[in-house]
PDB file of C-alpha atoms in Angstrom:
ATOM      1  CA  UNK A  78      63.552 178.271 -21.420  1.00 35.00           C
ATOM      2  CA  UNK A  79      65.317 177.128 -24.195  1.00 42.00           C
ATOM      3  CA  UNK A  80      68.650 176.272 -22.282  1.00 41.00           C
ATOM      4  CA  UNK A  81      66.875 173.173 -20.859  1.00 42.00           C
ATOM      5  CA  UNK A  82      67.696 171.309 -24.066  1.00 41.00           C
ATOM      6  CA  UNK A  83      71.315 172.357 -24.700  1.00 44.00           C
ATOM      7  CA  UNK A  84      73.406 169.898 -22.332  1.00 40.00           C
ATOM      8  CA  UNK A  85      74.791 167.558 -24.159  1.00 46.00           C
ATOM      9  CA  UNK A  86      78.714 166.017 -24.328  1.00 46.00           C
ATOM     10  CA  UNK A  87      81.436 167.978 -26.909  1.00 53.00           C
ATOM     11  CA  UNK A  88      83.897 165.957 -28.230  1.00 60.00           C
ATOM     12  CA  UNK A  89      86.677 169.424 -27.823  1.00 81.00           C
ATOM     13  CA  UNK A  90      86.917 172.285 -25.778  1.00 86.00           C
ATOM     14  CA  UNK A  91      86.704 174.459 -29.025  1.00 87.00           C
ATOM     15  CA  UNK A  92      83.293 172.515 -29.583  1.00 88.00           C
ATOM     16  CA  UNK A  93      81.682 173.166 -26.306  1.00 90.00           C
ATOM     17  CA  UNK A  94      83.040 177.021 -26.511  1.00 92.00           C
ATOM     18  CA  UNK A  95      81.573 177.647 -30.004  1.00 93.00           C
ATOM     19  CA  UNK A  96      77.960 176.286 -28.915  1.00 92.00           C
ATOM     20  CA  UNK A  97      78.427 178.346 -25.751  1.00 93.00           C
ATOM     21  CA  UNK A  98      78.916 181.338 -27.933  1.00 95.00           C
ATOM     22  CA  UNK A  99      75.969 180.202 -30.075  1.00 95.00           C
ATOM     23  CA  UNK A 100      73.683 179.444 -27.113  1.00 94.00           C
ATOM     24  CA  UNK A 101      74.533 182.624 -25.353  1.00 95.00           C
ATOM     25  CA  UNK A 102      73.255 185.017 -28.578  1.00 96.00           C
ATOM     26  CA  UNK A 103      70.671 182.824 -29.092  1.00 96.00           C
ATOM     27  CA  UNK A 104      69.279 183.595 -25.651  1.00 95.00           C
ATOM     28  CA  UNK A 105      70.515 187.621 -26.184  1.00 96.00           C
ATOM     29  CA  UNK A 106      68.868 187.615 -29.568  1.00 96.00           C
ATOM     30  CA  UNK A 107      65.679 186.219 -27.980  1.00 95.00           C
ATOM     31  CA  UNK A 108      65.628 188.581 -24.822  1.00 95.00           C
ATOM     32  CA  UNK A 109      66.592 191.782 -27.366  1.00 96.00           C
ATOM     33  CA  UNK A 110      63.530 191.161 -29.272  1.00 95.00           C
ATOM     34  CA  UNK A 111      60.689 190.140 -26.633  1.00 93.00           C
ATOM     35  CA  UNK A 112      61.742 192.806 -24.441  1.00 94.00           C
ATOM     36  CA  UNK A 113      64.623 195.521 -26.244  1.00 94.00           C
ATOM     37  CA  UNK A 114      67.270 194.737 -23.852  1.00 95.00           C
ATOM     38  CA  UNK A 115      70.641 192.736 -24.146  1.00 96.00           C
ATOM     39  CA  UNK A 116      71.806 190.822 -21.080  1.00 93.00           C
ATOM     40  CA  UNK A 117      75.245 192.238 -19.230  1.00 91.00           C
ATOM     41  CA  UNK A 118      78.254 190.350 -19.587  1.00 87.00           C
ATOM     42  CA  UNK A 119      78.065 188.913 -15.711  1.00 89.00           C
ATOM     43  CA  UNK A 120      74.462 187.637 -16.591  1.00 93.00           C
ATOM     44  CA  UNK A 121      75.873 186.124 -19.501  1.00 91.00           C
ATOM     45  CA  UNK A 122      78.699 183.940 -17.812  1.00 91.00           C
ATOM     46  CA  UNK A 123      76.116 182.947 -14.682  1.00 93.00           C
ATOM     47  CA  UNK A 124      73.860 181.614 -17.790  1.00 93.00           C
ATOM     48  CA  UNK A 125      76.857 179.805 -19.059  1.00 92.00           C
ATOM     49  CA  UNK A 126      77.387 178.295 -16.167  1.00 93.00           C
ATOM     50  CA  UNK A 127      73.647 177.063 -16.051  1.00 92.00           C
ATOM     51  CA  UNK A 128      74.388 175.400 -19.154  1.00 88.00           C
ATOM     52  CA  UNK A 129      77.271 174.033 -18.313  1.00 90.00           C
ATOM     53  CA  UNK A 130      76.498 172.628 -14.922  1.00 91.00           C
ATOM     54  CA  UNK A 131      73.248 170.725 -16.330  1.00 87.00           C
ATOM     55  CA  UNK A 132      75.858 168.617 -18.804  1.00 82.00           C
ATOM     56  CA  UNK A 133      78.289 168.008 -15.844  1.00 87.00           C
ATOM     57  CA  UNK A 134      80.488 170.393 -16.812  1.00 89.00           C
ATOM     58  CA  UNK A 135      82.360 173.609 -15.844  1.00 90.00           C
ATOM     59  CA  UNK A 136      84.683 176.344 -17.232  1.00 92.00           C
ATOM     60  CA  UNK A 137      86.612 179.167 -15.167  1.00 92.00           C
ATOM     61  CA  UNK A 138      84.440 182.779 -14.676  1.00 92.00           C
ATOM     62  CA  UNK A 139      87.547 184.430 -16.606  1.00 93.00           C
ATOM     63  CA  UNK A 140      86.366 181.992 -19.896  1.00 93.00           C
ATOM     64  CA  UNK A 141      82.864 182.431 -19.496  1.00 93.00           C
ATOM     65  CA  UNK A 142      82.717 186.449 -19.470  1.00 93.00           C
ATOM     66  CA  UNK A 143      84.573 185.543 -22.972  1.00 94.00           C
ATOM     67  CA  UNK A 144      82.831 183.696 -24.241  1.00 94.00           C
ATOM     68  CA  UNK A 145      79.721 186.088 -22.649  1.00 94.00           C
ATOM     69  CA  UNK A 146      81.789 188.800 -24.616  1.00 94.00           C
ATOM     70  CA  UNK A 147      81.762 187.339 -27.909  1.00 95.00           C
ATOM     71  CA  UNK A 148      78.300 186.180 -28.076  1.00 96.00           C
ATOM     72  CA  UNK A 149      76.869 189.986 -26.897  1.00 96.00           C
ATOM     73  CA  UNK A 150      79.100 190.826 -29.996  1.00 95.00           C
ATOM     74  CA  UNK A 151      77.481 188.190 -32.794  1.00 97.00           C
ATOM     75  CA  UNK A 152      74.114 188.808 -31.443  1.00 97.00           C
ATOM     76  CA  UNK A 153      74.307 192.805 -31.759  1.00 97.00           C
ATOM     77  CA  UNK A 154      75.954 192.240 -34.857  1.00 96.00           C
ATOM     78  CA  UNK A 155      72.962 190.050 -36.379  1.00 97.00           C
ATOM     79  CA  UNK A 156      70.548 192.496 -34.721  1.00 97.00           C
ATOM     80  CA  UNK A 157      72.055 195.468 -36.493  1.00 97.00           C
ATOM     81  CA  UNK A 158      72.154 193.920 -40.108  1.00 97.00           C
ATOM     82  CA  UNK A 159      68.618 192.297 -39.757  1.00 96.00           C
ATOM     83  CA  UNK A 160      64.928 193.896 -40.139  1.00 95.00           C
ATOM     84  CA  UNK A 161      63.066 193.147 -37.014  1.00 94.00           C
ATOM     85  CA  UNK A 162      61.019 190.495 -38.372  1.00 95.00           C
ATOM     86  CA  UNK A 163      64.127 189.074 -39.692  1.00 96.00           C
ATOM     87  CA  UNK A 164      65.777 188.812 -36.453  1.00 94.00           C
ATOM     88  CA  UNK A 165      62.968 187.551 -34.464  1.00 94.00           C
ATOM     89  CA  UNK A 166      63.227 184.283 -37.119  1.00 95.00           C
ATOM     90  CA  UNK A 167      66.831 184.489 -36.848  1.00 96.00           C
ATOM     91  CA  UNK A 168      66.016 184.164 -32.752  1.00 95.00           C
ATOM     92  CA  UNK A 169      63.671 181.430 -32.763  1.00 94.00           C
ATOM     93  CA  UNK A 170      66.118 179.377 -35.594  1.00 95.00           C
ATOM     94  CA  UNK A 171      68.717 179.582 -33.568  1.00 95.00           C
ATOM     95  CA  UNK A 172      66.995 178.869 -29.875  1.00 94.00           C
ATOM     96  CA  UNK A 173      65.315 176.114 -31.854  1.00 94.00           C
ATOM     97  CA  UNK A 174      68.528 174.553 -33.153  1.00 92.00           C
ATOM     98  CA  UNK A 175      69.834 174.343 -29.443  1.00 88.00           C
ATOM     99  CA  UNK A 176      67.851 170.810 -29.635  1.00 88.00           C
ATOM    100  CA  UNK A 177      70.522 168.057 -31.506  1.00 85.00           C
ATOM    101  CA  UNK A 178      67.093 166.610 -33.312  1.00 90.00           C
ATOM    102  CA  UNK A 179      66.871 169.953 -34.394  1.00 92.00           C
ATOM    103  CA  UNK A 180      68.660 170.646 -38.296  1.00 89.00           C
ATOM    104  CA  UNK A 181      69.065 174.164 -39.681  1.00 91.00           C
ATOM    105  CA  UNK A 182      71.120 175.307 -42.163  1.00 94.00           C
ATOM    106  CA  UNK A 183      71.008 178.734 -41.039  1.00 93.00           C
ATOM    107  CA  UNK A 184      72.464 177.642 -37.524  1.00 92.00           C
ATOM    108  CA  UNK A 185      75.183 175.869 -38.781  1.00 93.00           C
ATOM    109  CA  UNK A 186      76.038 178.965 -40.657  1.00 94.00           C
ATOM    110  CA  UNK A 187      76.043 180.926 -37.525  1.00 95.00           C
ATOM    111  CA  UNK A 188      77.896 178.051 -35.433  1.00 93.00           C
ATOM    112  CA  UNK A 189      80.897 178.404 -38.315  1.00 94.00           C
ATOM    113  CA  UNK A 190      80.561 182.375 -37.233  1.00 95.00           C
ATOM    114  CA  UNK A 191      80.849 181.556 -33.620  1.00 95.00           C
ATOM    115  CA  UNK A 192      83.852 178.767 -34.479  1.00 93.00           C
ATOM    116  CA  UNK A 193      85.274 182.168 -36.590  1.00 94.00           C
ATOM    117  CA  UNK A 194      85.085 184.501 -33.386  1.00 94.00           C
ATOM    118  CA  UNK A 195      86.336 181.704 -31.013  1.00 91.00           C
ATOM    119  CA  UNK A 196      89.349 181.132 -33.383  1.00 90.00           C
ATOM    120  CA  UNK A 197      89.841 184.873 -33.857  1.00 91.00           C
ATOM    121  CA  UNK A 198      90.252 185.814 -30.267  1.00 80.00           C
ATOM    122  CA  UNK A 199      92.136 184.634 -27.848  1.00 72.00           C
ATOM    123  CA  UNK A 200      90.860 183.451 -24.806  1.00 72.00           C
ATOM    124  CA  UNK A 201      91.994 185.138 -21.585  1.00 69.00           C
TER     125      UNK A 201
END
């Protein structure tokens, strides 16, 4: 699973949300296409709080099901304005570029969209 190479150490809070929110449609996006469901919001945060617990970290349930929220959003959003074979790419780019030695240019676009979101809604 691709959330074994996302701990790694934020230098802000708004950093570690946004790759939360990037991580968590990643892994929607991924599920959505290999099997044409979309995790719930509660599976969401408990996958958050994998990822945050392998970099030593944690965040309060109320913050994660956020985050959780906003992520289901981008990743229906991309799924609705992409073919299928689009999104599939847009899946793998994106669970690939949860490795740091990974570079895309199309992930950083999408980490500005989850840095937009974050900034856009409040958090609870």
């Amino acid at each position: 699973m691709a959330w074994e190479n996302t701990p790694q150490t934020f230098t802000s809070e708004r950093g570690l949300r946004a790759a939360l929110i990037f991580a968590l449609a990643a892994e929607r996006l991924s599920l959505y296409y290999e099997h044409g469901q979309w995790l719930t919001e509660a599976q969401g945060a408990t996958l958050a709080a994998d990822w945050l617990a392998r970099s030593k970290q944690t965040m309060a349930l109320a913050e994660r099901r956020h985050l959780a929220g906003l992520s289901d959003r981008l990743a229906r959003d991309i799924a609705a304005s992409l073919s299928r074979e689009a999104g599939l790419y847009t899946a793998h780019e994106m669970l690939e570029s949860l490795d740091p030695n990974y570079h895309s240019d199309m992930a950083q676009t999408l980490m500005a969209e989850c840095e937009r979101l974050l900034d856009s809604e409040p958090a609870p």
